[in-house]
mmCIF file of C-alpha atoms in Angstrom:
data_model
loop_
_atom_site.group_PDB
_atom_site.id
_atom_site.type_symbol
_atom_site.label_atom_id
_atom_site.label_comp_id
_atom_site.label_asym_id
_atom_site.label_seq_id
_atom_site.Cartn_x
_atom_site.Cartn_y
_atom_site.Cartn_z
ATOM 1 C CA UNK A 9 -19.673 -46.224 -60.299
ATOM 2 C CA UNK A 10 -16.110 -45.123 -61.310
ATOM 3 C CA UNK A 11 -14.906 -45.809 -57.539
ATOM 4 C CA UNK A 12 -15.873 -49.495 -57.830
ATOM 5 C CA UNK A 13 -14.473 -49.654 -61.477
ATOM 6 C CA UNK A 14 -11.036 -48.458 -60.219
ATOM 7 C CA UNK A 15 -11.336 -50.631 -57.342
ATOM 8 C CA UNK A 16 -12.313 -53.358 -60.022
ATOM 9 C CA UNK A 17 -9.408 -51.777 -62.159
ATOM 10 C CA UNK A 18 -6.578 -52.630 -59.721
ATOM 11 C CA UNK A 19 -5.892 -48.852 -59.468
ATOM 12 C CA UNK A 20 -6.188 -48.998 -55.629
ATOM 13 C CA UNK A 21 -3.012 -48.167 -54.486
ATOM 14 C CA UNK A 22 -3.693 -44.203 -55.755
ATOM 15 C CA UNK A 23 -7.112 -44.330 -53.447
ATOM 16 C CA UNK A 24 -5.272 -46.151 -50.690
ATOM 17 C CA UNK A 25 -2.713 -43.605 -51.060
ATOM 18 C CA UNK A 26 -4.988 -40.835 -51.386
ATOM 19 C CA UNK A 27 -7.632 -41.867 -48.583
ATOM 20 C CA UNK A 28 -4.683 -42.769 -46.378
ATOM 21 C CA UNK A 29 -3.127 -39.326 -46.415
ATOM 22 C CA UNK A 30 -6.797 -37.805 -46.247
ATOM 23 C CA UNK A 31 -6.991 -39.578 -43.134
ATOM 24 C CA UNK A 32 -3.467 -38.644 -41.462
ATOM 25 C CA UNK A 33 -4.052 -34.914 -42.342
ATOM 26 C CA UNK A 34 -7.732 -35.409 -40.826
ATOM 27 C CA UNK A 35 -5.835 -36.880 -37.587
ATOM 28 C CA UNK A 36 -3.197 -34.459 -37.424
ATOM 29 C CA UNK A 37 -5.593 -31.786 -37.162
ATOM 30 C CA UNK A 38 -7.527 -33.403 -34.411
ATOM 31 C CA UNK A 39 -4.259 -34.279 -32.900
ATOM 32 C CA UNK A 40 -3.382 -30.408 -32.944
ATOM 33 C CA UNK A 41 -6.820 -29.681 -31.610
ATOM 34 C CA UNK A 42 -6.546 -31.914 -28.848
ATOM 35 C CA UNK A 43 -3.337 -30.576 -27.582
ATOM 36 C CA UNK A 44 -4.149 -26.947 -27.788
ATOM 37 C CA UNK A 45 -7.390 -27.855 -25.921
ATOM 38 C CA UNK A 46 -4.670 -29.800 -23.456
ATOM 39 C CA UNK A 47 -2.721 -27.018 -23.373
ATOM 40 C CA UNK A 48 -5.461 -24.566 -22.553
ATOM 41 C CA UNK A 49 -6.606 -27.073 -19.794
ATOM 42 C CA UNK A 50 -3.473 -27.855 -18.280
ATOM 43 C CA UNK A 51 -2.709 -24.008 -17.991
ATOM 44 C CA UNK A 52 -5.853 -23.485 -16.671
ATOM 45 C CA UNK A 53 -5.576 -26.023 -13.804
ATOM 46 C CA UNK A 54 -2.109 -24.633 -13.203
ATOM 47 C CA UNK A 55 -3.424 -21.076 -12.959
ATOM 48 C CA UNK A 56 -6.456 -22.692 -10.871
ATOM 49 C CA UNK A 57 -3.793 -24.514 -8.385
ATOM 50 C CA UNK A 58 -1.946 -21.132 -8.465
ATOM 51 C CA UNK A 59 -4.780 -19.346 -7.269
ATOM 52 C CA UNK A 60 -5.546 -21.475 -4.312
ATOM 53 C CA UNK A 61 -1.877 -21.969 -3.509
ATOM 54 C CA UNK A 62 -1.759 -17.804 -3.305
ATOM 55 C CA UNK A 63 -4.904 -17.720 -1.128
ATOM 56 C CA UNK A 64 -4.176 -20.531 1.471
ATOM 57 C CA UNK A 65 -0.811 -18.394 1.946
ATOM 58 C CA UNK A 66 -2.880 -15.101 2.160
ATOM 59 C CA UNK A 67 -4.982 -17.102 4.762
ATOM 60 C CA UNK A 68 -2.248 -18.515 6.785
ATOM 61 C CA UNK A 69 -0.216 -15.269 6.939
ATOM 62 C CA UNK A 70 -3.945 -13.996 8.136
ATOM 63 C CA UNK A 71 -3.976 -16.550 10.678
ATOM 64 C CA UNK A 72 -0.443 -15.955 12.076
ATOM 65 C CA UNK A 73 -1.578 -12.115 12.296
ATOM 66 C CA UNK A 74 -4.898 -13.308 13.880
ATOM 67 C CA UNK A 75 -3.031 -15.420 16.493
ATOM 68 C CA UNK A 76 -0.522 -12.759 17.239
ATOM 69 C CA UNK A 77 -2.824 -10.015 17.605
ATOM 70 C CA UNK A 78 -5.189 -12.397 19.639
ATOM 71 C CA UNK A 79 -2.096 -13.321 22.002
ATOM 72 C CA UNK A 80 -1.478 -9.170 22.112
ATOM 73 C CA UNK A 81 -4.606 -8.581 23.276
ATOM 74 C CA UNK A 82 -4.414 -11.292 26.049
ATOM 75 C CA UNK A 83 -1.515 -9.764 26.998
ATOM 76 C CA UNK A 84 -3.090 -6.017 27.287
ATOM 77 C CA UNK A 85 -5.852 -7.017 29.078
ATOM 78 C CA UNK A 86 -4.304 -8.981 31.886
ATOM 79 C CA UNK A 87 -1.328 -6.605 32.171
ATOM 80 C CA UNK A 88 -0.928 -3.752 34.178
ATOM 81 C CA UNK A 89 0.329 -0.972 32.334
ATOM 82 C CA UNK A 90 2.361 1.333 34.931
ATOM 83 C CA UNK A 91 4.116 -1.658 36.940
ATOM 84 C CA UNK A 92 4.605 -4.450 34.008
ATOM 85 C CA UNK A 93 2.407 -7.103 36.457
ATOM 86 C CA UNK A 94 -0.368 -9.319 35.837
ATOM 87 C CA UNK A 95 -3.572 -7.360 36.925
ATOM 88 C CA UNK A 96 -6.634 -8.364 38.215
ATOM 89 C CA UNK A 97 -8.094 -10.106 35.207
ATOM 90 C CA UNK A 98 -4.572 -11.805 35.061
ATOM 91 C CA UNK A 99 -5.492 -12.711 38.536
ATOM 92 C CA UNK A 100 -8.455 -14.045 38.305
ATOM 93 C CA UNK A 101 -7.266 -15.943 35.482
ATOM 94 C CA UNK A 102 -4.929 -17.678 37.498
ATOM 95 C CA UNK A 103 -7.305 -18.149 39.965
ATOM 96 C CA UNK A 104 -9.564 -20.092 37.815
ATOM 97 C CA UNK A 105 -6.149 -22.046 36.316
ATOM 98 C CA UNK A 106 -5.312 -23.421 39.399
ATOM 99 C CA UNK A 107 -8.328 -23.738 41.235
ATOM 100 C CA UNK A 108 -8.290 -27.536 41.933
ATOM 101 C CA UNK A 109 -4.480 -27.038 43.317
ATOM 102 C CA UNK A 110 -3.067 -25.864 46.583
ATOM 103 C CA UNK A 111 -2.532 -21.955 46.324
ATOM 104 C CA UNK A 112 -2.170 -19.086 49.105
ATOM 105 C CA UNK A 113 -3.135 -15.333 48.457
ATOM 106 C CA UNK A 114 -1.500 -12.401 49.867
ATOM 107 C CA UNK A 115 -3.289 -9.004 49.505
ATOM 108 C CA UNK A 116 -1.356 -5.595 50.133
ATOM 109 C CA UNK A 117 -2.281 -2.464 50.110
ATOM 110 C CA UNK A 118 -0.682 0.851 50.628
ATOM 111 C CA UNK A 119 -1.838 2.717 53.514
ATOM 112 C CA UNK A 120 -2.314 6.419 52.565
ATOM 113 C CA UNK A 121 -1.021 5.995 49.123
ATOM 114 C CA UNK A 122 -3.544 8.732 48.292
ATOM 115 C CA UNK A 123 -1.848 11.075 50.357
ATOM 116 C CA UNK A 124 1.687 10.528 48.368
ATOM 117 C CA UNK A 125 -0.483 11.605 45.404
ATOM 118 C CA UNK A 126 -1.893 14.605 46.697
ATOM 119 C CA UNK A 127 1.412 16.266 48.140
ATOM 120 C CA UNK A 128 3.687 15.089 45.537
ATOM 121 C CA UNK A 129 1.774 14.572 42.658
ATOM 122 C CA UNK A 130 1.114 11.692 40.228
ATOM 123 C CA UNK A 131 4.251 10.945 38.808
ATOM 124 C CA UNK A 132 6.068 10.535 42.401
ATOM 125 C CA UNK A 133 2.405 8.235 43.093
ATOM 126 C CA UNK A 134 3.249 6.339 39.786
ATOM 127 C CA UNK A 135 6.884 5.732 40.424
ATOM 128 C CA UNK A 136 5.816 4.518 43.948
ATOM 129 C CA UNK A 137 3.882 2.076 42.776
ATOM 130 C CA UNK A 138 6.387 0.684 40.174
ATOM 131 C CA UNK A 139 9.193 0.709 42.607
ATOM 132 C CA UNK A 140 6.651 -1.211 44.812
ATOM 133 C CA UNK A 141 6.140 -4.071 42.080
ATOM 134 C CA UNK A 142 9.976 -4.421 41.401
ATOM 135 C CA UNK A 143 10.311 -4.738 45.169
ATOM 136 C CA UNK A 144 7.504 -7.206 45.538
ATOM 137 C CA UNK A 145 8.858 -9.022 42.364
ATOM 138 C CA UNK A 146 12.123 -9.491 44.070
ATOM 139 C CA UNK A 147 11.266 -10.353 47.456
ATOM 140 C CA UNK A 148 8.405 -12.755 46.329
ATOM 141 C CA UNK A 149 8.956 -16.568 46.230
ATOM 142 C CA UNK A 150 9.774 -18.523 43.224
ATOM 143 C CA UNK A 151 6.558 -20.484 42.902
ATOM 144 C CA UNK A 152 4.585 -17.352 42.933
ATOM 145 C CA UNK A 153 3.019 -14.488 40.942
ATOM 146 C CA UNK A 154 2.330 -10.806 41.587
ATOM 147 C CA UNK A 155 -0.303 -8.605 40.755
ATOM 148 C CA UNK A 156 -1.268 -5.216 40.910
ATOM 149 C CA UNK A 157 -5.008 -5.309 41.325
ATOM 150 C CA UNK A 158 -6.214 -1.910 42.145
ATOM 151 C CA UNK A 159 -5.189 1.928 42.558
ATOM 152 C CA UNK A 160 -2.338 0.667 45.243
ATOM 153 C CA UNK A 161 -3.301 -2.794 46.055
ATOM 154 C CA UNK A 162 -0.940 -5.881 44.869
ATOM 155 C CA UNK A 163 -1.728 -9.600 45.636
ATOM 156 C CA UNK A 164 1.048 -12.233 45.393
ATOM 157 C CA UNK A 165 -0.553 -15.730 44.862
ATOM 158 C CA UNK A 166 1.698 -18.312 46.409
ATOM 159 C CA UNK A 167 1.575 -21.726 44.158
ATOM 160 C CA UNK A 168 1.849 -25.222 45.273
ATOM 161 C CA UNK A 169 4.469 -27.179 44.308
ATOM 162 C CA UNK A 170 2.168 -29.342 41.929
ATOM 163 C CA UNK A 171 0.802 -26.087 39.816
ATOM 164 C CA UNK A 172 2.747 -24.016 36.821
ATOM 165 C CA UNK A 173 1.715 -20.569 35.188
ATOM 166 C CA UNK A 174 2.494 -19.296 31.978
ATOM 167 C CA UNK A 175 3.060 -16.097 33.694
#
């Protein structure tokens, strides 16, 4: 075997030299390999985080629209929209708020209001009614809210001193 009979030969150092650099060039390829296969994986769990990071944004500015428009919503549907005051889904809201608290309710109504409509119209009817609310909202008490619950009926609950709206 001419391996063994160089080995035997003392001509080693050329096959030490030769299988040493074999082996370097045979780990600098893997070496290479392995960090283009770290690249590709590092850039594709960077991509991957940047993915997720761009859809929990999407999903929180969806959210933050959800909540708004949800809030928007509440606001429409307990708001009367001639006078600016709670109506009677506000009311009844309220009502089931501060049900286990002291509370008074006023009911008014205007007496022939349909009359105003019929000889003047609707728009002298509908600025009745919203100079009727500003009125009430003056001359009502501090711990109170009004309502406009009907065609020309208003209620102003009356709160205890114990019980707070978001109103």
């Amino acid at each position: 075997l001419p391996v063994f009979q160089r080995i035997l030969s003392g001509d080693t150092t050329h096959l030490l030299h030769a299988a040493t650099d074999a082996f370097l060039q045979r780990s600098n390829q893997q070496a290479r390999t392995v960090s283009v296969i770290s690249i590709f994986t590092t850039g594709s769990f960077m991509i991957s985080i940047l993915v997720v990071v761009y859809f929990l944004i999407a999903l929180e500015r969806k959210h933050t629209s959800t909540v708004a428009l949800h809030q928007e919503l509440q606001r429409i549907t307990t708001t009367d929209s001639l006078t600016g005051l709670r109506n009677r889904a506000g009311l009844e809201e309220d009502l089931r708020v501060t049900k286990a608290t002291g509370q008074s309710l006023i009911m008014i109504n205007i007496e022939s209001f349909r009359d105003i409509n019929d000889y003047f119209g609707q728009e002298a009817g509908d600025s009745v009614l919203r100079q009727m609310a500003q009125v009430l909202g003056e001359v009502a008490p501090k711990r109170s809210c009004v309502y406009r619950v009907g065609g020309d009926d208003f209620a102003i609950l009356l709160l205890s001193q114990d019980t707070n709206l978001t109103t």
